Amino acid sequence: MSKLRLLFVKEAQASYISHLDLMRTFQRVFPRTELEIKHTQGFHPHPILSIVLPLPVGQQSDCELLDFEVTQESNGRGIAEKLNTGMPTGIRVLDCYAATRPIRELAFLQADLELLYDGGVPQGAVEALQALFAREEIIIEKRTKRKEQAQVDIAPMLRSVDLHAGDKAIYATVVVQAQNPGLNPQLLEKAIAAHLPALTPDFVRVRRRRIMDENGEDFR
Amino acid sequence: MDQRLERILPRVQKPARYVGGEYNAVIKDKKDVDTRVAFCFPDTYEIGMSNLGMRILYGVMNAMDGVWCQRVFAPWGDMEEEMRRANMPLFALESGDPVADFDIVAFSVGYEMAFTAILNMLDLAGIPLHSADRPHLTPLVIAGGTAMYNAEPVADFIDIVSLGEGEDVTPELINLHRKARREGWDKHRFLVAAAQLDGIYVPSLYDVSYHDDGTVAAITPRDGAPERVVKRIVHDLDKSFFPTRTIVPSTEIVQDRVMLELFRGCIRGCRFCQAGYVYRPVRNRSRDLCAQYCLEACNDSGYQEVTLSSLSTSDYPPLTELCDNLEDFCQQRHVNLSLPSLRADNFSMSLMQRLAKGRKTGLTFAPEAGTQRLRDVINKNVTLDDLLQSCRTAFAGGYSAVKLYFMLGLPTETDEDVLGIADVAARVMHAWRESAANKQRGVRITVSTSYFVPKPHTAFQWEPQITREEYERRVKLLREAINTKTVTYSWHDGDTSFLEAVLARGDRRLGKVLECAWRKGAKLDAWEDYFSLARWQEAFAECGVDPAFYAYRRREKDEIMPWHMISSGVTENYLWREYENAKAGVTTPDCRTHCNGCGANRLVGGKCDV
Ligand code: SF4
């Protein structure tokens, strides 16, 4: 019996695969390995997989994690290559290894954002956004699980924001709290729309770059 | 990715349907490609990707050197709106290229309710709707599929119809098109040459004239086109292409499993069933090959569910042996085999129980009619005793849900037959009381009725559909007769089946109605979300076409049917004989008991290997 972890990329077309569909995709590629995944009990047994911090649909990521248990002893070597022979475009397993660190130690994630302005970046936008994200309190409206609108302050979950302007885009590197509660970096767009409506970008691309522990070291 | 698409996707439902990139999607280098085929399915991704025929032809075409076949599906309403707003034309999933740039645009049309989706997709692609408005060789618009056994309602829009199974004729047609482009033929010259290929019907090469009463007076082929186009079939299934390395969608589809085709055709001869007639004769794939394909397909796709798909799967002669052969593999890989349809007989039941391995989901039977008399009329050779015995076995084995499918409005149906359906349900209920393993769990019996649609190329092609009012009366009659709480009754919407009946036996004059209904917003008529009969009624009125003429009229023996130029291999004489037998309540044995001389044997060169 071993607990294993996958590190994988989700990008391009695959960024539109929903969480549930992604689980199904992984379930289907596991038979390509010799691993015997632990299955649920019952008439429709299916492999027990758990994707850590599911990525919102439409975002890309270099650092997704998936945990699973196998009935054999395994250190995961050679598994990534086998899984990659059956993947849709845009999903690539980088590594498979023994899951030693508990997920609760995953504290921060770093993401790159592209805020696109089709008509060019407005004058002074970078400074204005910098000031916005430096505020002590940044309230946005968010829909709760019970579908009610709620006011949420995202400032405490936002660790750092670095901005620089390009021609038709502002590039942002942000570090946010990963869980309990975590912040979806896409919500920065909402914050802009709420507080600096004139600077609302035409489109925002998000790509997760790193996942980190409390000390800012890579979490694996 | 196209920037317009990138911006649209966050706003639409299930965006994964619109991006491609699935495992096994075929990507080719444009440098090596001289023919691009946009393979269009006039329905959603989830439905289209569940179609085995489409997967087969996708494989066949992409196996050709220089040919790149790509998939196109109808966008859902939200996506269509966004695309139109962004001025984004319909595109193919593999390359993202606009459909209008392809050499061939091929539609797979399985049902009449998809006709308006064809028009909508052409329009979204920016391709002129009418064949006559497309003077060039490209894009050539072709169509195949079961609904094309009567292509007349869409004859104005389609350049070429391919009849029957496409494995052989599609490459022939593509190669001819290639030659035509290379040698600079004009479209007319190409169409005339294409009409010489077996199984190819070119609507524009046929003139149709009508009598004053609206019936067809004559169908006259021009430029050497054949008087009758006979469908194509694959002779030897063991030598034909089967897609074991096929696209695995990254999002859930309707048939999200391996579809293993055991045989084509059906030996049964149900008189209402178009598939039963037009897919004749039966051709079996050998057991070992089926087993091999099953393993290959599971290994490649990773699916853990396999449907043994065919029209009447339990008629596959080595079915038990096949399941025996696969048992170890299935066990080891946690793979489940399932049968899509179940005959109510002992053999099917014992097999089913074996495959179910304790998964006791509901069982489905289709007695189709409520009395033995009417089942004899339609040649559905299933008896009430068979059905009840099957149900007893199922209930004793722990099943607690049974679905029963019937049709209302079958030829010669009386109120007694309608009430017979309630009686069948009551007896099934009684069978449960007698034999249930565990009565505490209760039982759920569901009776569903559809509204019978007479189809071309069947024994009932001459029959009127009953009127919608009469259908509703029979529904009410049955509803009142079913009075136990454990029996749930559900019935099909009459509007849809009425329109289906009009389109199924329609002629070319419906082309303008289709176009008019589409302009009024008809696009995904197979979906309740979008279908509106009122819209169609307006279109019929504006075009001066009476839908009752097509749905409710009894045809005479000597009437020329609009689809007269099309042959499924089964002779019209045979169909008429079956019609007479139906009216006399005389049953016809299946093809294995003995050959009834339907004519389909000529397709395989003499004798059917049933
Ligand atoms: S020719 Fe005879 S055996 Fe062949 S399909 Fe027709 S009835 Fe059946």
mmCIF file of N, CA and C in Angstrom, chain B residues 128-135 187:
data_model
loop_
_atom_site.group_PDB
_atom_site.id
_atom_site.type_symbol
_atom_site.label_atom_id
_atom_site.label_comp_id
_atom_site.label_asym_id
_atom_site.label_seq_id
_atom_site.Cartn_x
_atom_site.Cartn_y
_atom_site.Cartn_z
ATOM 1 N N PRO B 128 -23.843 29.267 -48.446
ATOM 2 C CA PRO B 128 -25.212 29.430 -48.963
ATOM 3 C C PRO B 128 -26.032 28.152 -48.748
ATOM 4 N N LEU B 129 -27.294 28.320 -48.352
ATOM 5 C CA LEU B 129 -28.106 27.153 -48.006
ATOM 6 C C LEU B 129 -28.413 26.270 -49.205
ATOM 7 N N HIS B 130 -28.727 26.918 -50.333
ATOM 8 C CA HIS B 130 -29.206 26.161 -51.476
ATOM 9 C C HIS B 130 -28.059 25.638 -52.330
ATOM 10 N N SER B 131 -28.183 24.383 -52.690
ATOM 11 C CA SER B 131 -27.217 23.755 -53.569
ATOM 12 C C SER B 131 -27.027 24.610 -54.829
ATOM 13 N N ALA B 132 -28.141 25.128 -55.342
ATOM 14 C CA ALA B 132 -28.087 25.903 -56.578
ATOM 15 C C ALA B 132 -27.306 27.210 -56.412
ATOM 16 N N ASP B 133 -27.200 27.688 -55.177
ATOM 17 C CA ASP B 133 -26.445 28.920 -54.935
ATOM 18 C C ASP B 133 -24.976 28.669 -54.633
ATOM 19 N N ARG B 134 -24.562 27.434 -54.789
ATOM 20 C CA ARG B 134 -23.151 27.103 -54.566
ATOM 21 C C ARG B 134 -22.574 26.603 -55.882
ATOM 22 N N PRO B 135 -22.106 27.501 -56.717
ATOM 23 C CA PRO B 135 -21.711 27.110 -58.075
ATOM 24 C C PRO B 135 -20.400 26.330 -58.130
ATOM 25 N N LYS B 187 -18.815 22.040 -61.324
ATOM 26 C CA LYS B 187 -19.591 21.281 -60.350
ATOM 27 C C LYS B 187 -20.552 20.307 -61.032
#
